[in-house]
Tab-separated table of C-alpha atoms (C1' of nucleotides) in Angstrom:
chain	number	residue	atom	x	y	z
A	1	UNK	CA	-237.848	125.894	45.365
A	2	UNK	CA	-238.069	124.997	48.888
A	3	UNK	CA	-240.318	122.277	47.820
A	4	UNK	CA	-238.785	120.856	45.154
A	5	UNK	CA	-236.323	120.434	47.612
A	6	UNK	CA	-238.418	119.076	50.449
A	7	UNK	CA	-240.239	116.653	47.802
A	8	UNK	CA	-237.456	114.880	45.856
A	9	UNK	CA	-234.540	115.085	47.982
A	10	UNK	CA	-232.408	113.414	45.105
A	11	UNK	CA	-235.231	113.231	41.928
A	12	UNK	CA	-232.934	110.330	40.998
A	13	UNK	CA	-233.037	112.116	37.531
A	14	UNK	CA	-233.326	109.256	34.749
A	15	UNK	CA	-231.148	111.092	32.536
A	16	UNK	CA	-228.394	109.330	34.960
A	17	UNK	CA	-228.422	106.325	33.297
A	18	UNK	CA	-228.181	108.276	30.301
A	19	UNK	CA	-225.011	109.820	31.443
A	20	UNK	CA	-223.602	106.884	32.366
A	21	UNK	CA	-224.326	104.764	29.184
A	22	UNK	CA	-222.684	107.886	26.865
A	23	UNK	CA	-219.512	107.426	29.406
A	24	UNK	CA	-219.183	104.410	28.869
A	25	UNK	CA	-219.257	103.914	25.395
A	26	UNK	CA	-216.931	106.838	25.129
A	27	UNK	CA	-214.153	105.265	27.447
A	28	UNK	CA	-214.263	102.374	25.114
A	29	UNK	CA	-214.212	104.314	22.362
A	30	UNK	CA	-211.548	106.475	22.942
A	31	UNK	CA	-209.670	103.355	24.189
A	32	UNK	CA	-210.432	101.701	20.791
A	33	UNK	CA	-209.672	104.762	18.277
A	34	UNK	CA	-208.504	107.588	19.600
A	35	UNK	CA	-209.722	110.775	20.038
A	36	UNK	CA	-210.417	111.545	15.930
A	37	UNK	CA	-212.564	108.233	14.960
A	38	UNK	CA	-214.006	108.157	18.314
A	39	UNK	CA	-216.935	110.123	16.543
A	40	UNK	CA	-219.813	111.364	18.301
A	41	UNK	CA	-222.091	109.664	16.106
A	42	UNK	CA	-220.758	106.501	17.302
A	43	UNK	CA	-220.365	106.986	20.760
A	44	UNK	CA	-223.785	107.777	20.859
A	45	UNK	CA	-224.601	104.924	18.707
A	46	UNK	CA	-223.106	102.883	21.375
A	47	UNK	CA	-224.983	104.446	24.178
A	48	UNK	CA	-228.581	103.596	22.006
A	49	UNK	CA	-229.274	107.567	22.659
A	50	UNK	CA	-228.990	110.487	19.852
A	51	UNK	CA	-225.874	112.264	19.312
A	52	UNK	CA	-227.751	115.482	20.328
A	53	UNK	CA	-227.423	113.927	24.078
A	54	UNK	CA	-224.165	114.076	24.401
A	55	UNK	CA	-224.064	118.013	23.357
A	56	UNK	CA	-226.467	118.560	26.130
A	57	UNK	CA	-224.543	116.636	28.847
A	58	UNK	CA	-221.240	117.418	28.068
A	59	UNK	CA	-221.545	120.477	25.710
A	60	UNK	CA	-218.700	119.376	23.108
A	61	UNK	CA	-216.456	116.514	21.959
A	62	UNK	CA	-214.041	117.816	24.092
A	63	UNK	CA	-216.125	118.308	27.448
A	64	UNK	CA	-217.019	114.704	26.153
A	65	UNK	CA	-213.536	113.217	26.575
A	66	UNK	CA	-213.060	115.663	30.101
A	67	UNK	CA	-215.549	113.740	31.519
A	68	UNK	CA	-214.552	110.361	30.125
A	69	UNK	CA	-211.245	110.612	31.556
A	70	UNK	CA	-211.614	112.114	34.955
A	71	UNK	CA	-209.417	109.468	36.842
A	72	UNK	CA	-207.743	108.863	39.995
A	73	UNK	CA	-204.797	106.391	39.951
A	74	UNK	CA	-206.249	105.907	43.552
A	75	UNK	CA	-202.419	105.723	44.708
A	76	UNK	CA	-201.953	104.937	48.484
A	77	UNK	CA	-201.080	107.373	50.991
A	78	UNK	CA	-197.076	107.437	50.534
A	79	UNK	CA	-196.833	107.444	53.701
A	80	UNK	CA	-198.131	103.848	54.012
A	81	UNK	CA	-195.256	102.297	52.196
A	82	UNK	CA	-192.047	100.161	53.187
A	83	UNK	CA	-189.618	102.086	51.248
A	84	UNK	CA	-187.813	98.928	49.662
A	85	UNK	CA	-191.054	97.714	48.232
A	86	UNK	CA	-192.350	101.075	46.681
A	87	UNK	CA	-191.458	99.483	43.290
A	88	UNK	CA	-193.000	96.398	43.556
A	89	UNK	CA	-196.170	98.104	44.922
A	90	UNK	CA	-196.245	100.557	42.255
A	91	UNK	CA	-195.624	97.571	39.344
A	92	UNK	CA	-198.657	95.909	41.138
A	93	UNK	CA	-200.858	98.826	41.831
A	94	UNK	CA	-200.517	100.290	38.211
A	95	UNK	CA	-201.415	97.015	36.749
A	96	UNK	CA	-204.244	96.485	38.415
A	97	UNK	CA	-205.574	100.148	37.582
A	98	UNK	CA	-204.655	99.409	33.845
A	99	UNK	CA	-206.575	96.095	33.414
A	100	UNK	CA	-209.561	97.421	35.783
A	101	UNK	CA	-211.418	99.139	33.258
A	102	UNK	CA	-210.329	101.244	29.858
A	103	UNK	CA	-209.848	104.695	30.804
A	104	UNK	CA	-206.095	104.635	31.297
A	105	UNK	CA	-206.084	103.099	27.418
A	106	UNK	CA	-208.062	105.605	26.386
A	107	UNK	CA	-205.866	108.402	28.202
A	108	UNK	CA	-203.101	106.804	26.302
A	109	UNK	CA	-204.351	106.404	22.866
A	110	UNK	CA	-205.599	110.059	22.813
A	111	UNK	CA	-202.293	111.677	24.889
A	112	UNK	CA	-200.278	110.539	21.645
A	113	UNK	CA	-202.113	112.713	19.057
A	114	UNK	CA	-203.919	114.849	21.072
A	115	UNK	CA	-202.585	117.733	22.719
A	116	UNK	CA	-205.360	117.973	25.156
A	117	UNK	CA	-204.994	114.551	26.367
A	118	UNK	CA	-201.176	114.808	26.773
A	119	UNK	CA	-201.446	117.689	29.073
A	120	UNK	CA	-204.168	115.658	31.326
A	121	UNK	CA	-201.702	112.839	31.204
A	122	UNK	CA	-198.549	114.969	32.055
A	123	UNK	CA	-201.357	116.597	34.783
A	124	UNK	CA	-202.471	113.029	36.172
A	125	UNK	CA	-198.470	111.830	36.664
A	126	UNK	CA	-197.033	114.910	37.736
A	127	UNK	CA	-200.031	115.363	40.582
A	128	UNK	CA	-200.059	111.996	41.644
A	129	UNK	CA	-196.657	109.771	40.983
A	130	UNK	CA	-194.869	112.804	42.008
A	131	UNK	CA	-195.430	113.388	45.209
A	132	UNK	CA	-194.905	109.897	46.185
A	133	UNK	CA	-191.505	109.867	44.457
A	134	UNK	CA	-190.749	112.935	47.075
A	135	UNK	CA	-191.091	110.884	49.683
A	136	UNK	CA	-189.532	108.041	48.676
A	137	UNK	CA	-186.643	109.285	47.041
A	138	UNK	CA	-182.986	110.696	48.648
A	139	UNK	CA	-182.797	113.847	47.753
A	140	UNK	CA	-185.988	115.774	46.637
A	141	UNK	CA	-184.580	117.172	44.218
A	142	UNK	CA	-184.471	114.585	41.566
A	143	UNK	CA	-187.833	113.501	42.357
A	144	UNK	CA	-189.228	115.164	38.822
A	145	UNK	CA	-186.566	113.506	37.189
A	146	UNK	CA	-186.848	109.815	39.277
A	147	UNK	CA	-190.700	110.035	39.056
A	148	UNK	CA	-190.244	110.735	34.776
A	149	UNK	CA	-187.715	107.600	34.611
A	150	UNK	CA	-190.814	105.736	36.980
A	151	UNK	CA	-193.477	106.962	34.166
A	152	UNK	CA	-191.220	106.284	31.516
A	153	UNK	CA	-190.937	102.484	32.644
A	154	UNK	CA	-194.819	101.895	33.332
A	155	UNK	CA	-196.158	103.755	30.697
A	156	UNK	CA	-193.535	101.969	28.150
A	157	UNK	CA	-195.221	98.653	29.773
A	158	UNK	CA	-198.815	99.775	28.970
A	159	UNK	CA	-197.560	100.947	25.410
A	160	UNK	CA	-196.408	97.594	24.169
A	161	UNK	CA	-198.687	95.688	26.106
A	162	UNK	CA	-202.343	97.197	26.118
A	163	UNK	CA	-201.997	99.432	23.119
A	164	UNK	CA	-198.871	98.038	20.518
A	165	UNK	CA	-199.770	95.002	21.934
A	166	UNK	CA	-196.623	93.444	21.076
A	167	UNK	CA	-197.457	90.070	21.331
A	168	UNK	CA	-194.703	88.919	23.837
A	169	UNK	CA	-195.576	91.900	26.133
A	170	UNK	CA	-199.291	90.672	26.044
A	171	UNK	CA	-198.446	86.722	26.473
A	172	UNK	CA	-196.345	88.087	30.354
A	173	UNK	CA	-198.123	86.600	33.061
A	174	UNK	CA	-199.228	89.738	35.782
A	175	UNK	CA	-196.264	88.436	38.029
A	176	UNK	CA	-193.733	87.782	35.682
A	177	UNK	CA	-194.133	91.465	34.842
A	178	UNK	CA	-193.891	92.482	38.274
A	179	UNK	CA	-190.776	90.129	38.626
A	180	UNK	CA	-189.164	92.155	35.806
A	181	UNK	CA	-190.142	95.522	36.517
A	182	UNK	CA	-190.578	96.270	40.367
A	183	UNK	CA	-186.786	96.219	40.374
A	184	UNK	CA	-186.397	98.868	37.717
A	185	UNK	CA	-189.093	101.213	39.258
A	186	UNK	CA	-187.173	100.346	42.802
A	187	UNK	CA	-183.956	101.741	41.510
A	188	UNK	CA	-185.483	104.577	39.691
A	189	UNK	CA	-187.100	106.271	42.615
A	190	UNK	CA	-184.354	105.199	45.324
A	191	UNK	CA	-181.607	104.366	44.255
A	192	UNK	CA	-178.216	106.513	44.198
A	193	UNK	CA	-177.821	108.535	41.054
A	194	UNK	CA	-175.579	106.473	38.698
A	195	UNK	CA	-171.978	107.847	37.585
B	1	UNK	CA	-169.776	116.871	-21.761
B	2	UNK	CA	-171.914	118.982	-19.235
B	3	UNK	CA	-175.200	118.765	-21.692
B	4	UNK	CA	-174.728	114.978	-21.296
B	5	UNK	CA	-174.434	114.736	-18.057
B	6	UNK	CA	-177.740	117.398	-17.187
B	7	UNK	CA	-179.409	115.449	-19.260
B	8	UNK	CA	-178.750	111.730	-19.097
B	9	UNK	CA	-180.453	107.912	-20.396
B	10	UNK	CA	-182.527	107.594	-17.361
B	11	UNK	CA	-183.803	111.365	-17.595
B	12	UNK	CA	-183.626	111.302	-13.472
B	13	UNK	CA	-186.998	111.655	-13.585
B	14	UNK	CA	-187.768	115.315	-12.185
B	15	UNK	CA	-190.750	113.727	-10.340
B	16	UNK	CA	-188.119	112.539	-7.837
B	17	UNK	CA	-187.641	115.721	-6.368
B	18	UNK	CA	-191.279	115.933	-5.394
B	19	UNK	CA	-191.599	112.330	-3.955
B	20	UNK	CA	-189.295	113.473	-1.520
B	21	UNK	CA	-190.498	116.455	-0.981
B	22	UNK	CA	-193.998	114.900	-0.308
B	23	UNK	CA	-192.441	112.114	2.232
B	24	UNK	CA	-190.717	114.693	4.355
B	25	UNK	CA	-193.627	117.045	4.630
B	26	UNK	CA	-195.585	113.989	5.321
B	27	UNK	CA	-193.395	112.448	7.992
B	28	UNK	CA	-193.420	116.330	9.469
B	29	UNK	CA	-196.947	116.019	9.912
B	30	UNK	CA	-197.354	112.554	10.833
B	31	UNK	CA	-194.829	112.857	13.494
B	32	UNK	CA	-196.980	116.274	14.742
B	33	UNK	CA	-200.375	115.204	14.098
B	34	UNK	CA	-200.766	111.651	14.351
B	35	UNK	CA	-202.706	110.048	10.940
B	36	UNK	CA	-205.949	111.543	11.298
B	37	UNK	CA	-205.362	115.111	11.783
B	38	UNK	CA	-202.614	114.896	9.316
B	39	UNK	CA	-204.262	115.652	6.384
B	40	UNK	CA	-203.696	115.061	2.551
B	41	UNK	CA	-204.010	118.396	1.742
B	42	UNK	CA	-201.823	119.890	4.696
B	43	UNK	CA	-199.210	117.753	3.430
B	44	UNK	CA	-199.806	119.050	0.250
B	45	UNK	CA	-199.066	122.319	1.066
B	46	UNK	CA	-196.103	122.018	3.154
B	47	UNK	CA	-194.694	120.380	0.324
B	48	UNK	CA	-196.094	123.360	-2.762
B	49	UNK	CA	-197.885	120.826	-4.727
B	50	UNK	CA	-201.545	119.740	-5.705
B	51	UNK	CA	-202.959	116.982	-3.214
B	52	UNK	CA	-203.914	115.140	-6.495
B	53	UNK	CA	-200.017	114.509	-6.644
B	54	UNK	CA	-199.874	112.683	-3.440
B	55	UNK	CA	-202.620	110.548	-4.843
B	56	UNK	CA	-200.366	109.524	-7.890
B	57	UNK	CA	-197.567	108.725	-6.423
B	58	UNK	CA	-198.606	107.338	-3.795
B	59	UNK	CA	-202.068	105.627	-4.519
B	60	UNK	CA	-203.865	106.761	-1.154
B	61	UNK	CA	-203.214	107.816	2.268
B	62	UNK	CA	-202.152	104.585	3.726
B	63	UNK	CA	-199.780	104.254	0.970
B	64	UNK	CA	-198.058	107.329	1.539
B	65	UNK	CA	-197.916	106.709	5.422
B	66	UNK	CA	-196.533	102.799	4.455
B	67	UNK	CA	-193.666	104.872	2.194
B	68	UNK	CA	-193.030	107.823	5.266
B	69	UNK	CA	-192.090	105.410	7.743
B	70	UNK	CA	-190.719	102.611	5.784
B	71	UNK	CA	-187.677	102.691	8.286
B	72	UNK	CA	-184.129	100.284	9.168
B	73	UNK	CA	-183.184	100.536	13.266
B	74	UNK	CA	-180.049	100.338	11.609
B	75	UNK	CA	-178.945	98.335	14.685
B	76	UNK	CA	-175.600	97.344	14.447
B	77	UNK	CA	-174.207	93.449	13.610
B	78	UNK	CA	-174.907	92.201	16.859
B	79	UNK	CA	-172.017	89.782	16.600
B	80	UNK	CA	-170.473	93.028	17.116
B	81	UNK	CA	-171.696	93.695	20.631
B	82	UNK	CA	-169.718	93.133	24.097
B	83	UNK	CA	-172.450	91.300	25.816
B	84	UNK	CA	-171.925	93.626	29.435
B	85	UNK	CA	-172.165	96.348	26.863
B	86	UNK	CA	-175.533	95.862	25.002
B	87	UNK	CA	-177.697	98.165	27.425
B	88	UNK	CA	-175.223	100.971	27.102
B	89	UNK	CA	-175.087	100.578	23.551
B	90	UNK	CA	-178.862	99.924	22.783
B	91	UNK	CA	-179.972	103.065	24.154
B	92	UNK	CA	-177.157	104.774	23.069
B	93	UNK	CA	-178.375	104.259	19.973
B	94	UNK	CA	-181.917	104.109	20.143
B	95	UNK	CA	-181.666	107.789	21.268
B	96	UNK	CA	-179.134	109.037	18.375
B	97	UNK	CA	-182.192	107.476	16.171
B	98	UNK	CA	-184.984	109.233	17.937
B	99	UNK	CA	-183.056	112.528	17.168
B	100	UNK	CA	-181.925	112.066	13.588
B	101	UNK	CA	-185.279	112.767	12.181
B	102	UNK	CA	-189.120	112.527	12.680
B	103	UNK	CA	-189.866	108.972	11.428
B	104	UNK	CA	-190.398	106.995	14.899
B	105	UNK	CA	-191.872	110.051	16.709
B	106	UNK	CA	-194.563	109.396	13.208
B	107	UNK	CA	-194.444	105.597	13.836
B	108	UNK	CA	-195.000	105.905	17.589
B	109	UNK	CA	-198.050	108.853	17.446
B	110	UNK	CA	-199.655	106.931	14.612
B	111	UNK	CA	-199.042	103.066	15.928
B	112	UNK	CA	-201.504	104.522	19.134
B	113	UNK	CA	-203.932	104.870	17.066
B	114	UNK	CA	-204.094	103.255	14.079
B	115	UNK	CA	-203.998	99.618	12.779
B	116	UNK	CA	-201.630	99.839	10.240
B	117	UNK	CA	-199.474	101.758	12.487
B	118	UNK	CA	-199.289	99.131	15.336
B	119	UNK	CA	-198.802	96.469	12.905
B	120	UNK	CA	-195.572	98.618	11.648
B	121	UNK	CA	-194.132	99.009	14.736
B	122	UNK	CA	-194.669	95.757	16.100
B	123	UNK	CA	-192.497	94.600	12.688
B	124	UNK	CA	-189.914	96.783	12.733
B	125	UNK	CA	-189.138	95.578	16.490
B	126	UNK	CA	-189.587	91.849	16.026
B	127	UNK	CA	-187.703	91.829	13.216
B	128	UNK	CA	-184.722	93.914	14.162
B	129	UNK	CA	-185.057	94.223	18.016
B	130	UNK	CA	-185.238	90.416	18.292
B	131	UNK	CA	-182.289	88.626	16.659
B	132	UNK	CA	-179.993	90.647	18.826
B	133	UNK	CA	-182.004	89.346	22.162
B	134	UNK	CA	-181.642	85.968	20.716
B	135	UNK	CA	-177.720	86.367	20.424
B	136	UNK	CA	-177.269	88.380	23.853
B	137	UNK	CA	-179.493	86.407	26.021
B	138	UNK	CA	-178.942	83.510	28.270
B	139	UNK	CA	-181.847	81.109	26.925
B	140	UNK	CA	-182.711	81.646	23.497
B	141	UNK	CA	-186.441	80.417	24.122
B	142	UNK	CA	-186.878	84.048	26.375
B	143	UNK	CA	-185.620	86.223	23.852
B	144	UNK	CA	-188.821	87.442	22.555
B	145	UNK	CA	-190.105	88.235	26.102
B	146	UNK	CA	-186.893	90.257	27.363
B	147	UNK	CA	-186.866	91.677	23.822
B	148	UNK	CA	-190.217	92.548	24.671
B	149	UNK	CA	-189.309	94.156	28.292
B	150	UNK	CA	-186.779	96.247	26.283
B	151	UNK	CA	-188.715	97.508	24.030
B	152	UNK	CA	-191.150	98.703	26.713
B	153	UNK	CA	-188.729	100.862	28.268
B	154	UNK	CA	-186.592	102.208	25.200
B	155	UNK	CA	-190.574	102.818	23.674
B	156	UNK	CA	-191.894	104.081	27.391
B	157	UNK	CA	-188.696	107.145	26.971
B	158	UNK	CA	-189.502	108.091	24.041
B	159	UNK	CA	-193.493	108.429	24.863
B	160	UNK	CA	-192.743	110.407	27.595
B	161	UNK	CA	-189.485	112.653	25.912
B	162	UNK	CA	-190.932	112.951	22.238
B	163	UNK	CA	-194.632	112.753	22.439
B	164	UNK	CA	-196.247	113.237	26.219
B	165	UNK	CA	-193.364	115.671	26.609
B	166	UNK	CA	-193.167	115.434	30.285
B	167	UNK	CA	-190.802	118.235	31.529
B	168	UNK	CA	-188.542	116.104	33.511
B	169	UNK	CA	-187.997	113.459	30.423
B	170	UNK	CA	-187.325	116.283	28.446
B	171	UNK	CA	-184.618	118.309	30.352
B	172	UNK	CA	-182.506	114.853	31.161
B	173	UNK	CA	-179.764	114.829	29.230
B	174	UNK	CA	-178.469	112.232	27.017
B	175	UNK	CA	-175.795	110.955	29.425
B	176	UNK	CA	-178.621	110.694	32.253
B	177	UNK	CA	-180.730	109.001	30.082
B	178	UNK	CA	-177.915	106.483	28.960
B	179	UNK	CA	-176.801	106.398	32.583
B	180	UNK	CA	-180.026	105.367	33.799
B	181	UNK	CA	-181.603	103.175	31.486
B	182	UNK	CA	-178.466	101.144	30.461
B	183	UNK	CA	-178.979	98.910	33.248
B	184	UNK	CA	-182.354	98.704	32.691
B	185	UNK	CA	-182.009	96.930	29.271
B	186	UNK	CA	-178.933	95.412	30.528
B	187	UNK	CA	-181.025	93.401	32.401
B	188	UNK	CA	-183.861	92.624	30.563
B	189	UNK	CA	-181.532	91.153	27.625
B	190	UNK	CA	-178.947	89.333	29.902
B	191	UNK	CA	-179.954	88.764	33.274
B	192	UNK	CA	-180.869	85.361	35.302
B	193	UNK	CA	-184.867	85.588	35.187
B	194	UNK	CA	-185.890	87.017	38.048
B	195	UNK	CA	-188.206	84.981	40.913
C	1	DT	C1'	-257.293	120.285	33.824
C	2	DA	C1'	-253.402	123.121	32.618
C	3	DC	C1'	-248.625	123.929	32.973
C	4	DG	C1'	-243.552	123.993	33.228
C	5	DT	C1'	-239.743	120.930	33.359
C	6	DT	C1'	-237.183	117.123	31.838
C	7	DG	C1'	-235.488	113.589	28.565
C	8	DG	C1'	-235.290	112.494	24.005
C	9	DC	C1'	-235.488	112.400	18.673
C	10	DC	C1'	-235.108	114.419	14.085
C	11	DT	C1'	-233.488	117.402	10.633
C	12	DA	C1'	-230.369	120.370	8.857
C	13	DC	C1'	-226.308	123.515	8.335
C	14	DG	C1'	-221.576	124.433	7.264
C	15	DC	C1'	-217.333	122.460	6.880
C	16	DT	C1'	-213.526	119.182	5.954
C	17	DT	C1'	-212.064	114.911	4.335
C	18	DG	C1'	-210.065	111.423	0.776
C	19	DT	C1'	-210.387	110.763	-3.794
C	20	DT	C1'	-211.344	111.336	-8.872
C	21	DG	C1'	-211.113	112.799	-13.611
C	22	DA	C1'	-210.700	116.333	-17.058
C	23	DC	C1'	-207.569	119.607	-18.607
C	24	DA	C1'	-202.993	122.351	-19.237
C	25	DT	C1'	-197.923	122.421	-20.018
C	26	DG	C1'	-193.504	121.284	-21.456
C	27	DA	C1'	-189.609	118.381	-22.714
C	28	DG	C1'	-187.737	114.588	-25.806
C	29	DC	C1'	-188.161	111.829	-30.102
C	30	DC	C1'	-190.065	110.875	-35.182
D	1	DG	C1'	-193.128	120.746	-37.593
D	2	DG	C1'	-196.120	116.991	-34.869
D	3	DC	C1'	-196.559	112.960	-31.101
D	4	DT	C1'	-196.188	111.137	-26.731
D	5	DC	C1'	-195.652	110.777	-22.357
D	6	DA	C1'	-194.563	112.565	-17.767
D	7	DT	C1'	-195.708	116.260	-14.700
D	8	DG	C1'	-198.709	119.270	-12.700
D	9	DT	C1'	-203.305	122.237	-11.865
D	10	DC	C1'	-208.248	122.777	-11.115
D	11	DA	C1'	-212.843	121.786	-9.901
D	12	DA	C1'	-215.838	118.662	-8.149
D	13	DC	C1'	-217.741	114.640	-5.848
D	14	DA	C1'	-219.822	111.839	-1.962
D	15	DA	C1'	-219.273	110.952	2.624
D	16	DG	C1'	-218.705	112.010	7.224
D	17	DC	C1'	-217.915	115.253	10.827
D	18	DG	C1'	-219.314	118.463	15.064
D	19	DT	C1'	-222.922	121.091	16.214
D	20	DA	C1'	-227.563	123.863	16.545
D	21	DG	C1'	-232.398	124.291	17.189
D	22	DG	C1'	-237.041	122.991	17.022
D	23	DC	C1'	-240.505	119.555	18.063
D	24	DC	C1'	-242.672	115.891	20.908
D	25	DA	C1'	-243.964	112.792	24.989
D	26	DA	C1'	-244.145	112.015	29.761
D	27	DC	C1'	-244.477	113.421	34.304
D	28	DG	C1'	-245.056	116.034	38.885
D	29	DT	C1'	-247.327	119.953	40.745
D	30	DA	C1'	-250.918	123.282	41.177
DNA sequence: TACGTTGGCCTACGCTTGTTGACATGAGCC
DNA sequence: GGCTCATGTCAACAAGCGTAGGCCAACGTA
């Protein structure tokens, strides 16, 4: 053992490309179908490999779509932002993470019928949008509540615009939606309670 | 006298007791399950009848999901609005309909994954969402697009209340919710564009 | 050369799905 | 009585699913 370790520091398995390929095609999968006709026959299809692979990488459909999924809205450190432009950076910064590549889609797609992926979704907001909205908001306490009306707002956005794909939603250039929305997400997370 | 009545011209066909009885079990699991995991035969048995029936009524699974969420946003004349009031009043309403039953928690679960679904959805707000933007907003040639920005927000609310479930969405009450968003959509509809 | 490990394919099992068609039942009309 | 049609049950089909396990080729080490 102490020479497999002296000899191949990192082997550099090749089964790593193998991982990577099954990922991938999942992501888009799951972005594409959802979690039921995302089948592991096709994934796997995808990937060129057999769907015996993906049992032996990632054990099950659903260690499958664990793996797929493991994401980090990469948020900045609160700390770091002017207070009267936390909405606009969050409009732009959520945008960006949505057209970068499909695993927020897929999180989506699968959240709504699956119960799995609604619990990593309620798991990815409440870890990561939350503690921002402490910081930014007046009084702590509402920062569940302010950070939900935040979600509700971006996540409505991504609905109708990268899943629905209500046509009108789609046609918004990146800055018109920023226009429109940074202003909502501003007064969600600082603004005085209303009435 | 009561002979005629129990048994009249059109015999009321008894088969229209378990039509209905099929739609609501169907829109039960629709609204739980999404359209895959909903199953003909679950259905079925919610409703105490032979999955066969569901075929002959309904012709196949698509048709019976096309007759479960065949659905009016009942929206009200929109000649009838105050303009200042249209936010208040939109999501006023939008959440009354939310609550009533299970159709647009179906609609919404099954438009994220499905075809048919989107296509539904992105019909029932074009046609009914849109003619009141076109009345309420300033320039008639933006109406789709703020209809659109509505729509993501009144949509984003009821992802994250009725089918993510996050805590916070859920515990707001109805006021809050109306409180908050009013403006939102207020704005979207009737405000200068922004920028 | 022989060997264990790794990466990969193939086949098959058990189960569920949507869908079909043959058969039973029961009420209304001749 | 018989006929007809609407209503409902039952059994079965082909297809597709997730998953399991055995077999094979290539390679690094002894």
């Amino acid at each position: 053992m102490s020479q497999s370790q002296s000899k191949p520091p990192t082997p550099a398995r090749r089964s790593e490309a193998t991982r990577t390929a099954i990922l991938d095609a999942a992501r888009e999968r799951f972005a594409a179908d959802g979690y039921e006709r995302a089948t592991i026959r096709a994934i796997a299809k995808d990937a060129n490999i057999d769907p015996s692979m993906v049992m032996r990488y990632y054990g099950n459909k659903e260690g499958l779509f664990a793996a797929a999924v493991a994401i980090d809205l990469k948020l900045p450190d609160p700390a770091s932002f002017q207070r009267d432009e936390v909405g606009r950076a969050l409009v732009t910064h959520f945008l960006a993470m949505w057209e970068e590549n499909e695993v927020l889609t897929a999180l989506l797609r699968v959240g709504a019928t699956n119960q799995a992926g609604a619990e990593r979704m309620r798991g990815i907001f409440g870890e990561q949008l939350l503690p921002l909205a402490r910081r930014v908001c007046p009084d702590p306490e509402q920062a569940p509540a302010r950070a939900a009306l935040a979600s509700s707002q971006l996540l409505g956005l991504a609905l109708t615009r990268y899943v629905l794909r209500f046509p009108p939603a789609v046609a918004l250039a990146r800055e018109e939606v920023v226009a429109w929305l940074a202003p909502t997400v501003q007064r969600y997370l600082t603004a005085p309670h209303p009435a």
